[in-house]
Structure formats: structure tokens, C-alpha cells
Tab-separated table of N, CA and C in Angstrom:
chain	number	residue	atom	x	y	z
A	126	MET	N	-13.251	17.811	24.222
A	126	MET	CA	-12.568	16.627	23.765
A	126	MET	C	-12.914	16.291	22.322
A	127	GLU	N	-14.119	16.614	21.877
A	127	GLU	CA	-14.496	16.327	20.515
A	127	GLU	C	-13.649	17.089	19.512
A	128	VAL	N	-13.157	18.244	19.875
A	128	VAL	CA	-12.304	19.011	18.976
A	128	VAL	C	-11.068	18.186	18.613
A	129	LEU	N	-10.496	17.500	19.582
A	129	LEU	CA	-9.319	16.677	19.322
A	129	LEU	C	-9.644	15.459	18.476
A	130	LEU	N	-10.787	14.854	18.689
A	130	LEU	CA	-11.139	13.629	17.967
A	130	LEU	C	-11.684	13.895	16.572
A	131	ASP	N	-12.316	15.025	16.356
A	131	ASP	CA	-12.968	15.312	15.089
A	131	ASP	C	-12.124	16.137	14.122
A	132	ASN	N	-10.905	16.517	14.530
A	132	ASN	CA	-10.089	17.397	13.703
A	132	ASN	C	-8.644	16.933	13.654
A	133	VAL	N	-7.960	17.388	12.616
A	133	VAL	CA	-6.509	17.245	12.545
A	133	VAL	C	-5.954	18.576	13.028
A	134	ILE	N	-5.177	18.533	14.088
A	134	ILE	CA	-4.659	19.742	14.720
A	134	ILE	C	-3.356	20.138	14.030
A	135	PRO	N	-3.135	21.432	13.774
A	135	PRO	CA	-1.949	21.862	13.035
A	135	PRO	C	-0.628	21.705	13.792
A	136	GLU	N	0.438	21.842	13.012
A	136	GLU	CA	1.828	21.869	13.449
A	136	GLU	C	2.314	20.527	13.973
A	137	ASN	N	2.692	20.437	15.227
A	137	ASN	CA	3.344	19.233	15.737
A	137	ASN	C	2.372	18.181	16.259
A	138	HIS	N	1.178	18.148	15.715
A	138	HIS	CA	0.175	17.191	16.166
A	138	HIS	C	-0.424	16.444	14.976
A	139	PRO	N	0.373	15.628	14.280
A	139	PRO	CA	-0.190	14.910	13.131
A	139	PRO	C	-1.237	13.900	13.583
A	140	ARG	N	-2.135	13.569	12.703
A	140	ARG	CA	-3.190	12.589	12.988
A	140	ARG	C	-2.906	11.337	12.178
A	141	THR	N	-3.014	10.186	12.806
A	141	THR	CA	-2.747	8.910	12.146
A	141	THR	C	-4.058	8.272	11.698
A	142	PHE	N	-4.038	7.768	10.478
A	142	PHE	CA	-5.182	7.078	9.888
A	142	PHE	C	-4.732	5.692	9.437
A	143	THR	N	-5.650	4.739	9.434
A	143	THR	CA	-5.391	3.438	8.824
A	143	THR	C	-6.147	3.396	7.507
A	144	THR	N	-5.652	2.576	6.576
A	144	THR	CA	-6.303	2.451	5.279
A	144	THR	C	-6.276	1.004	4.819
A	145	ASN	N	-7.243	0.659	3.981
A	145	ASN	CA	-7.285	-0.683	3.421
A	145	ASN	C	-6.492	-0.797	2.122
A	146	ALA	N	-5.886	0.282	1.662
A	146	ALA	CA	-5.035	0.240	0.469
A	146	ALA	C	-3.724	-0.454	0.815
A	147	SER	N	-3.190	-1.228	-0.128
A	147	SER	CA	-1.933	-1.919	0.154
A	147	SER	C	-0.907	-1.776	-0.965
A	148	GLU	N	-1.359	-1.565	-2.185
A	148	GLU	CA	-0.452	-1.416	-3.321
A	148	GLU	C	0.176	-0.022	-3.324
A	149	HIS	N	1.421	0.054	-3.764
A	149	HIS	CA	2.136	1.334	-3.808
A	149	HIS	C	1.383	2.354	-4.658
A	150	LYS	N	0.856	1.930	-5.799
A	150	LYS	CA	0.136	2.862	-6.685
A	150	LYS	C	-1.120	3.423	-6.015
A	151	ASP	N	-1.744	2.608	-5.163
A	151	ASP	CA	-2.932	3.071	-4.446
A	151	ASP	C	-2.568	4.068	-3.353
A	152	LEU	N	-1.433	3.836	-2.696
A	152	LEU	CA	-0.972	4.784	-1.672
A	152	LEU	C	-0.634	6.136	-2.296
A	153	ILE	N	-0.102	6.113	-3.505
A	153	ILE	CA	0.198	7.364	-4.228
A	153	ILE	C	-1.109	8.113	-4.515
A	154	LYS	N	-2.163	7.395	-4.920
A	154	LYS	CA	-3.463	8.039	-5.164
A	154	LYS	C	-3.993	8.687	-3.891
A	155	ILE	N	-3.865	7.976	-2.777
A	155	ILE	CA	-4.315	8.526	-1.494
A	155	ILE	C	-3.523	9.771	-1.143
A	156	LYS	N	-2.215	9.706	-1.324
A	156	LYS	CA	-1.363	10.849	-0.998
A	156	LYS	C	-1.765	12.074	-1.818
A	157	GLN	N	-1.962	11.898	-3.111
A	157	GLN	CA	-2.352	13.016	-3.970
A	157	GLN	C	-3.703	13.592	-3.566
A	158	ALA	N	-4.656	12.718	-3.235
A	158	ALA	CA	-5.995	13.181	-2.866
A	158	ALA	C	-5.975	13.959	-1.553
A	159	VAL	N	-5.224	13.475	-0.579
A	159	VAL	CA	-5.189	14.144	0.719
A	159	VAL	C	-4.381	15.443	0.636
A	160	LEU	N	-3.302	15.443	-0.122
A	160	LEU	CA	-2.516	16.672	-0.270
A	160	LEU	C	-3.292	17.777	-0.976
A	161	ALA	N	-4.341	17.416	-1.714
A	161	ALA	CA	-5.163	18.416	-2.398
A	161	ALA	C	-6.074	19.177	-1.429
A	162	ILE	N	-6.209	18.685	-0.199
A	162	ILE	CA	-7.033	19.363	0.803
A	162	ILE	C	-6.292	20.603	1.286
A	163	GLU	N	-6.981	21.732	1.286
A	163	GLU	CA	-6.365	22.978	1.742
A	163	GLU	C	-5.938	22.842	3.198
A	164	GLY	N	-4.682	23.151	3.467
A	164	GLY	CA	-4.156	23.095	4.822
A	164	GLY	C	-3.311	21.867	5.115
A	165	VAL	N	-3.373	20.854	4.260
A	165	VAL	CA	-2.551	19.652	4.476
A	165	VAL	C	-1.138	19.941	3.996
A	166	GLU	N	-0.165	19.742	4.882
A	166	GLU	CA	1.235	20.008	4.546
A	166	GLU	C	1.974	18.758	4.085
A	167	SER	N	1.754	17.640	4.766
A	167	SER	CA	2.491	16.436	4.405
A	167	SER	C	1.748	15.182	4.841
A	168	ILE	N	2.142	14.074	4.202
A	168	ILE	CA	1.614	12.759	4.532
A	168	ILE	C	2.798	11.811	4.618
A	169	GLU	N	2.843	11.040	5.684
A	169	GLU	CA	3.916	10.064	5.882
A	169	GLU	C	3.282	8.687	6.035
A	170	PHE	N	3.644	7.747	5.141
A	170	PHE	CA	3.123	6.385	5.216
A	170	PHE	C	4.018	5.531	6.092
A	171	MET	N	3.386	4.658	6.860
A	171	MET	CA	4.103	3.690	7.693
A	171	MET	C	3.835	2.313	7.097
A	172	ASP	N	4.804	1.812	6.346
A	172	ASP	CA	4.617	0.582	5.590
A	172	ASP	C	4.874	-0.690	6.380
A	173	ILE	N	5.467	-0.572	7.553
A	173	ILE	CA	5.833	-1.782	8.281
A	173	ILE	C	4.719	-2.308	9.173
A	174	VAL	N	3.579	-1.644	9.199
A	174	VAL	CA	2.448	-2.080	10.018
A	174	VAL	C	1.321	-2.581	9.118
A	175	PHE	N	0.467	-3.397	9.683
A	175	PHE	CA	-0.715	-3.844	8.969
A	175	PHE	C	-1.923	-3.584	9.853
A	176	PRO	N	-2.954	-2.966	9.360
A	176	PRO	CA	-3.077	-2.386	8.031
A	176	PRO	C	-2.195	-1.152	7.877
A	177	LYS	N	-2.017	-0.737	6.641
A	177	LYS	CA	-1.187	0.435	6.358
A	177	LYS	C	-1.719	1.644	7.117
A	178	GLN	N	-0.793	2.493	7.528
A	178	GLN	CA	-1.160	3.717	8.233
A	178	GLN	C	-0.459	4.905	7.593
A	179	PHE	N	-1.060	6.074	7.782
A	179	PHE	CA	-0.408	7.301	7.334
A	179	PHE	C	-0.702	8.419	8.310
A	180	LYS	N	0.277	9.322	8.447
A	180	LYS	CA	0.142	10.491	9.314
A	180	LYS	C	-0.067	11.716	8.447
A	181	VAL	N	-1.023	12.533	8.846
A	181	VAL	CA	-1.336	13.768	8.131
A	181	VAL	C	-0.940	14.936	9.019
A	182	THR	N	-0.103	15.817	8.481
A	182	THR	CA	0.315	17.033	9.179
A	182	THR	C	-0.303	18.217	8.443
A	183	THR	N	-0.854	19.152	9.223
A	183	THR	CA	-1.557	20.283	8.618
A	183	THR	C	-1.003	21.623	9.108
A	184	SER	N	-1.340	22.661	8.356
A	184	SER	CA	-0.962	24.022	8.760
A	184	SER	C	-2.123	24.745	9.428
A	185	LYS	N	-3.312	24.155	9.342
A	185	LYS	CA	-4.481	24.708	10.014
A	185	LYS	C	-5.378	23.548	10.422
A	186	MET	N	-6.320	23.786	11.317
A	186	MET	CA	-7.213	22.744	11.773
A	186	MET	C	-8.160	22.351	10.641
A	187	ILE	N	-8.204	21.060	10.337
A	187	ILE	CA	-9.158	20.563	9.345
A	187	ILE	C	-9.927	19.398	9.958
A	188	GLU	N	-11.129	19.201	9.479
A	188	GLU	CA	-11.958	18.126	10.000
A	188	GLU	C	-11.494	16.777	9.461
A	189	VAL	N	-11.549	15.772	10.313
A	189	VAL	CA	-11.170	14.413	9.937
A	189	VAL	C	-11.997	13.939	8.747
A	190	ARG	N	-13.239	14.343	8.694
A	190	ARG	CA	-14.118	13.866	7.619
A	190	ARG	C	-13.621	14.266	6.233
A	191	PHE	N	-12.873	15.371	6.124
A	191	PHE	CA	-12.341	15.777	4.829
A	191	PHE	C	-11.282	14.788	4.343
A	192	VAL	N	-10.471	14.291	5.262
A	192	VAL	CA	-9.480	13.274	4.905
A	192	VAL	C	-10.187	11.978	4.524
A	193	GLU	N	-11.162	11.589	5.321
A	193	GLU	CA	-11.916	10.367	5.034
A	193	GLU	C	-12.585	10.440	3.664
A	194	GLU	N	-13.200	11.567	3.353
A	194	GLU	CA	-13.889	11.738	2.069
A	194	GLU	C	-12.909	11.723	0.897
A	195	ALA	N	-11.748	12.353	1.059
A	195	ALA	CA	-10.752	12.370	-0.018
A	195	ALA	C	-10.274	10.954	-0.328
A	196	VAL	N	-10.051	10.158	0.698
A	196	VAL	CA	-9.605	8.777	0.500
A	196	VAL	C	-10.740	7.941	-0.088
A	197	ASN	N	-11.962	8.157	0.377
A	197	ASN	CA	-13.118	7.435	-0.179
A	197	ASN	C	-13.292	7.732	-1.660
A	198	ASP	N	-13.026	8.960	-2.065
A	198	ASP	CA	-13.182	9.355	-3.469
A	198	ASP	C	-12.249	8.599	-4.409
A	199	VAL	N	-11.125	8.103	-3.904
A	199	VAL	CA	-10.211	7.320	-4.755
A	199	VAL	C	-10.425	5.819	-4.560
A	200	GLY	N	-11.466	5.448	-3.809
A	200	GLY	CA	-11.858	4.052	-3.723
A	200	GLY	C	-11.366	3.268	-2.521
A	201	PHE	N	-10.902	3.958	-1.490
A	201	PHE	CA	-10.390	3.266	-0.307
A	201	PHE	C	-10.994	3.870	0.948
A	202	ASN	N	-10.675	3.283	2.079
A	202	ASN	CA	-11.160	3.767	3.366
A	202	ASN	C	-10.017	4.349	4.170
A	203	ALA	N	-10.334	5.330	4.992
A	203	ALA	CA	-9.389	5.893	5.955
A	203	ALA	C	-10.112	6.014	7.284
A	204	LEU	N	-9.554	5.402	8.303
A	204	LEU	CA	-10.133	5.461	9.638
A	204	LEU	C	-9.138	6.115	10.582
A	205	PRO	N	-9.553	7.164	11.291
A	205	PRO	CA	-8.635	7.820	12.221
A	205	PRO	C	-8.369	6.942	13.434
A	206	ARG	N	-7.130	6.917	13.862
A	206	ARG	CA	-6.797	6.232	15.113
A	206	ARG	C	-7.121	7.190	16.240
A	207	GLU	N	-7.670	6.704	17.276
A	207	GLU	CA	-8.075	7.533	18.407
A	207	GLU	C	-6.873	7.942	19.245
A	208	PHE	N	-6.967	9.098	19.874
A	208	PHE	CA	-5.910	9.567	20.752
A	208	PHE	C	-5.846	8.735	22.027
A	209	LEU	N	-7.002	8.271	22.447
A	209	LEU	CA	-7.068	7.526	23.712
A	209	LEU	C	-7.364	6.064	23.411
A	210	SER	N	-6.709	5.179	24.105
A	210	SER	CA	-7.035	3.763	23.963
A	210	SER	C	-7.518	3.247	25.309
A	211	PHE	N	-8.531	2.457	25.263
A	211	PHE	CA	-9.127	1.956	26.496
A	211	PHE	C	-8.853	0.485	26.651
């Protein structure tokens, strides 16, 4: 089960993250930083929810921490949403 929670799974299994960024220019910085990670194919922002969320789609399995670190490097936070809700 940790494999699912600790990684972004490739192809049709995007992982959703929340972020504390709210300005359009900040979302662009996040998008550029995450797209620079090897294996990341696309990022889709969901602007109608609060806090802002984005989905990351990959071509290979990457660790969630790489996405978190890339977003932290541009000055914001990214928290993965869990697959299971209790």
C-alpha cells in the first residue's frame, strides 16, 4: 500500500496535490518546477476548489517527495491527497 501513497503512478493514475499558492503567476512557477521533474508529463490545475489543487500525470513512477520538493523550492507547499479517506 505504501507504493500507492508514496509515489505518482504512471499513465491513467494522476496524483492530486493541494497547494497554498493562489495567484496565477505562482501557479505558473509551480507548473514549471514540477514539469522539470523527469517523467512528469502534465499538470492540470483545478481553480474552482479551495485550496487550489493540481493533478500530476507521469510517464514513469516518481516519488511524491520530488513533487513536494519542487514546489517547496519555488516557495510554496504541496500536499498529496490520499487515495483513501476515512
